[in-house]
């Protein structure tokens, strides 16, 4: 079945260091979404990428969608303690846009 | 708007008991889903609905039932609880924007323990 894989599973950085998480799909995706989940919280939508090669920025966060639309990345520049949480990528299930298959997430820990 | 609400927040069940997890949204979203989250497993889709009266199975539907009689409500029923169903359950709703994707709005979750 369709799979979305994320690496690394876990990363611990010092505040001010950069962070990148990578997402790979076994199939071509029509779009990819990114979510953030704070410890003890629920996933919150960050962004959606649709176009091949698309790059979007949100302050210190940069999101990329690969040319083949099978991979994506999230890069955080100069991490802050507020960036702590688990970052998930998600793509539409084969059954349609209304359902998503999620990667297992990358847990980010930032030490001050 | 309250967004997506879930009750209860915490629940402990004994093996074999049944219960219903409640989910409601007040955003008039057409699409609703149930996910379970287990450590290291990410979010896995249990059941989903594309509108009132229409439901379908996700990746891990066994042991769960759903129904969607109104746009607002999407309850998840555990028929006979098993320890393997110990998890955090999230309900989510979504709508289509621009025809290209469905941003999911998640509820706060229900933490279920089955002993």
Short mmCIF file of C-alpha atoms in Angstrom, two decimals:
data_model
loop_
_atom_site.label_atom_id
_atom_site.label_comp_id
_atom_site.label_asym_id
_atom_site.label_seq_id
_atom_site.Cartn_x
_atom_site.Cartn_y
_atom_site.Cartn_z
CA UNK A 1 0.00 0.00 0.00
CA UNK A 2 0.84 3.64 -0.20
CA UNK A 3 3.51 4.66 2.29
CA UNK A 4 4.97 7.92 3.48
CA UNK A 5 8.29 7.64 5.25
CA UNK A 6 10.01 10.27 7.35
CA UNK A 7 13.57 10.61 8.59
CA UNK A 8 15.02 11.11 11.06
CA UNK A 9 12.69 9.72 13.69
CA UNK A 10 14.19 11.96 16.33
CA UNK A 11 16.61 14.90 16.50
CA UNK A 12 18.03 16.82 19.41
CA UNK A 13 19.64 20.18 18.60
CA UNK A 14 21.02 23.15 20.48
CA UNK A 15 19.06 26.34 20.19
CA UNK A 16 20.29 28.27 17.17
CA UNK A 17 21.21 25.18 15.14
CA UNK A 18 19.36 24.28 11.95
CA UNK A 19 17.04 21.30 11.57
CA UNK A 20 15.76 19.35 8.57
CA UNK A 21 13.25 16.53 8.29
CA UNK A 22 12.71 14.56 5.11
CA UNK A 23 9.63 12.87 3.76
CA UNK A 24 9.51 10.24 1.00
CA UNK A 25 6.51 8.64 -0.64
CA UNK A 26 6.34 5.32 -2.44
CA UNK A 27 4.03 6.92 -5.00
CA UNK A 28 3.68 10.29 -6.69
CA UNK A 29 1.64 12.67 -4.56
CA UNK A 30 -0.84 15.25 -5.82
CA UNK A 31 0.05 17.37 -2.80
CA UNK A 32 1.83 17.11 0.51
CA UNK A 33 0.91 18.67 3.83
CA UNK A 34 2.98 19.36 6.92
CA UNK A 35 1.72 19.37 10.49
CA UNK A 36 3.24 20.19 13.86
CA UNK A 37 2.24 18.54 17.12
CA UNK A 38 3.44 20.04 20.38
CA UNK A 39 3.99 17.64 23.29
CA UNK A 40 0.59 16.66 24.69
CA UNK A 41 -1.21 18.51 21.93
CA UNK A 42 -2.90 17.78 18.67
CA UNK A 43 -1.54 18.11 15.12
CA UNK A 44 -1.82 21.57 13.66
CA UNK A 45 -1.67 22.27 9.93
CA UNK A 46 1.39 24.19 8.77
CA UNK A 47 1.34 24.22 5.00
CA UNK A 48 0.43 22.43 1.80
CA UNK A 49 2.62 22.08 -1.29
CA UNK A 50 1.07 21.25 -4.63
CA UNK A 51 3.42 22.06 -7.49
CA UNK A 52 6.49 20.14 -8.58
CA UNK A 53 9.62 21.82 -7.20
CA UNK A 54 7.59 24.20 -5.06
CA UNK A 55 9.33 26.05 -2.23
CA UNK A 56 7.43 27.95 0.45
CA UNK A 57 8.69 29.85 3.46
CA UNK A 58 7.09 30.71 6.76
CA UNK A 59 9.51 32.87 8.73
CA UNK A 60 12.31 30.45 9.72
CA UNK A 61 10.60 27.42 8.15
CA UNK A 62 11.27 26.41 4.52
CA UNK A 63 9.22 23.72 2.85
CA UNK A 64 10.15 22.01 -0.42
CA UNK A 65 8.32 19.62 -2.72
CA UNK A 66 10.48 17.50 -4.98
CA UNK A 67 10.48 17.70 -8.74
CA UNK A 68 9.04 14.19 -9.00
CA UNK A 69 6.45 14.97 -6.28
CA UNK A 70 7.58 11.96 -4.27
CA UNK A 71 9.62 13.71 -1.60
CA UNK A 72 9.51 16.79 0.55
CA UNK A 73 11.51 18.48 3.25
CA UNK A 74 11.04 20.92 6.09
CA UNK A 75 14.02 23.01 7.14
CA UNK A 76 14.07 25.19 10.23
CA UNK A 77 16.77 27.85 10.42
CA UNK A 78 18.15 28.82 13.82
CA UNK A 79 15.86 26.68 15.94
CA UNK A 80 14.18 28.07 19.03
CA UNK A 81 12.75 26.26 22.04
CA UNK A 82 9.30 27.05 20.69
CA UNK A 83 10.04 24.75 17.73
CA UNK A 84 9.92 21.69 20.00
CA UNK A 85 7.41 19.10 18.84
CA UNK A 86 6.81 16.40 16.29
CA UNK A 87 6.61 17.31 12.63
CA UNK A 88 4.51 15.15 10.34
CA UNK A 89 4.21 15.08 6.58
CA UNK A 90 1.05 13.68 5.02
CA UNK A 91 -0.17 12.90 1.55
CA UNK A 92 -3.58 12.01 0.13
CA UNK A 93 -4.55 8.37 0.35
CA UNK A 94 -5.32 6.54 -2.88
CA UNK A 95 -9.00 6.79 -1.94
CA UNK A 96 -9.06 10.49 -2.49
CA UNK A 97 -8.03 13.89 -1.31
CA UNK A 98 -10.23 13.86 1.76
CA UNK A 99 -8.09 11.30 3.56
CA UNK A 100 -4.43 11.48 4.43
CA UNK A 101 -1.67 9.02 5.10
CA UNK A 102 0.82 10.35 7.61
CA UNK A 103 4.50 9.74 8.03
CA UNK A 104 5.58 8.57 11.47
CA UNK A 105 6.92 12.00 12.26
CA UNK A 106 10.19 13.55 13.36
CA UNK A 107 10.40 14.53 17.00
CA UNK A 108 12.47 17.68 17.51
CA UNK A 109 13.96 18.53 20.88
CA UNK A 110 15.70 21.90 21.27
CA UNK A 111 17.98 22.58 24.22
CA UNK A 112 18.53 26.17 25.31
CA UNK B 1 -16.31 28.69 16.73
CA UNK B 2 -15.33 25.85 19.03
CA UNK B 3 -13.72 23.99 16.09
CA UNK B 4 -13.47 20.24 16.64
CA UNK B 5 -14.44 18.99 20.06
CA UNK B 6 -13.93 15.51 21.49
CA UNK B 7 -15.25 13.84 24.61
CA UNK B 8 -14.14 12.37 26.88
CA UNK B 9 -10.54 13.55 27.22
CA UNK B 10 -9.52 10.46 29.16
CA UNK B 11 -11.12 7.03 29.49
CA UNK B 12 -10.18 3.74 31.10
CA UNK B 13 -12.00 0.63 29.94
CA UNK B 14 -11.82 -3.01 30.86
CA UNK B 15 -11.31 -5.60 28.16
CA UNK B 16 -14.61 -6.45 26.52
CA UNK B 17 -16.38 -3.21 27.41
CA UNK B 18 -17.86 -1.03 24.71
CA UNK B 19 -17.95 2.73 24.48
CA UNK B 20 -18.43 5.64 22.10
CA UNK B 21 -15.94 8.44 21.56
CA UNK B 22 -17.73 11.62 20.63
CA UNK B 23 -16.60 14.11 18.01
CA UNK B 24 -18.34 17.26 16.87
CA UNK B 25 -17.38 20.18 14.63
CA UNK B 26 -19.11 23.50 14.11
CA UNK B 27 -17.31 24.61 10.95
CA UNK B 28 -19.75 22.94 8.53
CA UNK B 29 -16.94 20.79 7.19
CA UNK B 30 -18.00 18.05 4.85
CA UNK B 31 -15.20 15.63 5.63
CA UNK B 32 -14.45 13.99 8.98
CA UNK B 33 -11.93 11.36 10.02
CA UNK B 34 -10.79 9.34 13.00
CA UNK B 35 -7.11 8.61 13.61
CA UNK B 36 -5.30 6.74 16.30
CA UNK B 37 -1.83 7.69 17.42
CA UNK B 38 0.55 5.21 18.99
CA UNK B 39 4.18 5.89 19.99
CA UNK B 40 6.45 5.70 16.97
CA UNK B 41 3.56 4.89 14.64
CA UNK B 42 2.40 8.32 13.61
CA UNK B 43 -1.28 8.84 12.86
CA UNK B 44 -3.24 5.99 11.34
CA UNK B 45 -6.65 6.45 9.74
CA UNK B 46 -9.44 4.35 11.26
CA UNK B 47 -12.59 5.50 9.46
CA UNK B 48 -13.62 8.55 7.53
CA UNK B 49 -16.70 10.22 6.15
CA UNK B 50 -17.14 12.40 3.07
CA UNK B 51 -20.57 13.60 4.11
CA UNK B 52 -23.62 12.81 6.19
CA UNK B 53 -24.69 9.23 5.65
CA UNK B 54 -21.41 8.22 3.96
CA UNK B 55 -18.58 6.46 5.75
CA UNK B 56 -15.68 4.29 4.71
CA UNK B 57 -12.83 2.32 6.23
CA UNK B 58 -9.32 3.60 6.65
CA UNK B 59 -6.10 1.73 7.30
CA UNK B 60 -6.98 0.19 10.69
CA UNK B 61 -10.79 -0.19 10.91
CA UNK B 62 -11.08 -3.51 12.75
CA UNK B 63 -12.83 -3.26 16.11
CA UNK B 64 -14.37 0.15 15.39
CA UNK B 65 -17.66 1.34 13.97
CA UNK B 66 -18.72 4.81 12.85
CA UNK B 67 -21.83 6.54 11.62
CA UNK B 68 -22.50 10.03 10.31
CA UNK B 69 -26.11 11.05 10.72
CA UNK B 70 -25.40 14.79 10.71
CA UNK B 71 -22.70 17.03 9.27
CA UNK B 72 -21.61 18.02 12.75
CA UNK B 73 -21.17 14.69 14.53
CA UNK B 74 -18.99 11.67 13.85
CA UNK B 75 -18.91 9.24 16.80
CA UNK B 76 -16.48 6.33 16.99
CA UNK B 77 -17.70 3.14 18.65
CA UNK B 78 -15.47 0.52 20.18
CA UNK B 79 -17.44 -2.70 20.05
CA UNK B 80 -15.45 -4.85 22.50
CA UNK B 81 -12.40 -3.06 23.84
CA UNK B 82 -9.03 -4.82 23.69
CA UNK B 83 -5.67 -3.77 25.17
CA UNK B 84 -4.40 -3.25 21.61
CA UNK B 85 -6.84 -0.36 21.34
CA UNK B 86 -5.01 1.58 24.04
CA UNK B 87 -4.10 4.74 22.17
CA UNK B 88 -4.74 8.43 21.68
CA UNK B 89 -7.66 9.02 19.34
CA UNK B 90 -7.96 12.14 17.24
CA UNK B 91 -10.96 13.29 15.29
CA UNK B 92 -10.38 15.66 12.39
CA UNK B 93 -12.53 17.60 9.98
CA UNK B 94 -11.62 19.14 6.68
CA UNK B 95 -12.90 20.98 3.66
CA UNK B 96 -11.70 21.34 0.12
CA UNK B 97 -9.96 24.54 -0.80
CA UNK B 98 -9.11 25.26 -4.36
CA UNK B 99 -9.78 21.63 -5.24
CA UNK B 100 -6.20 20.73 -4.46
CA UNK B 101 -6.19 19.60 -0.87
CA UNK B 102 -7.93 19.11 2.40
CA UNK B 103 -6.40 20.82 5.41
CA UNK B 104 -7.27 18.80 8.48
CA UNK B 105 -8.48 20.43 11.69
CA UNK B 106 -7.84 18.15 14.65
CA UNK B 107 -9.67 17.89 17.93
CA UNK B 108 -7.80 17.78 21.26
CA UNK B 109 -7.84 13.98 21.40
CA UNK B 110 -9.12 11.23 23.70
CA UNK B 111 -6.57 9.21 25.63
CA UNK B 112 -7.94 5.67 26.01
CA UNK B 113 -6.50 2.93 28.17
CA UNK B 114 -7.84 -0.61 28.02
CA UNK B 115 -6.86 -2.88 30.89
#
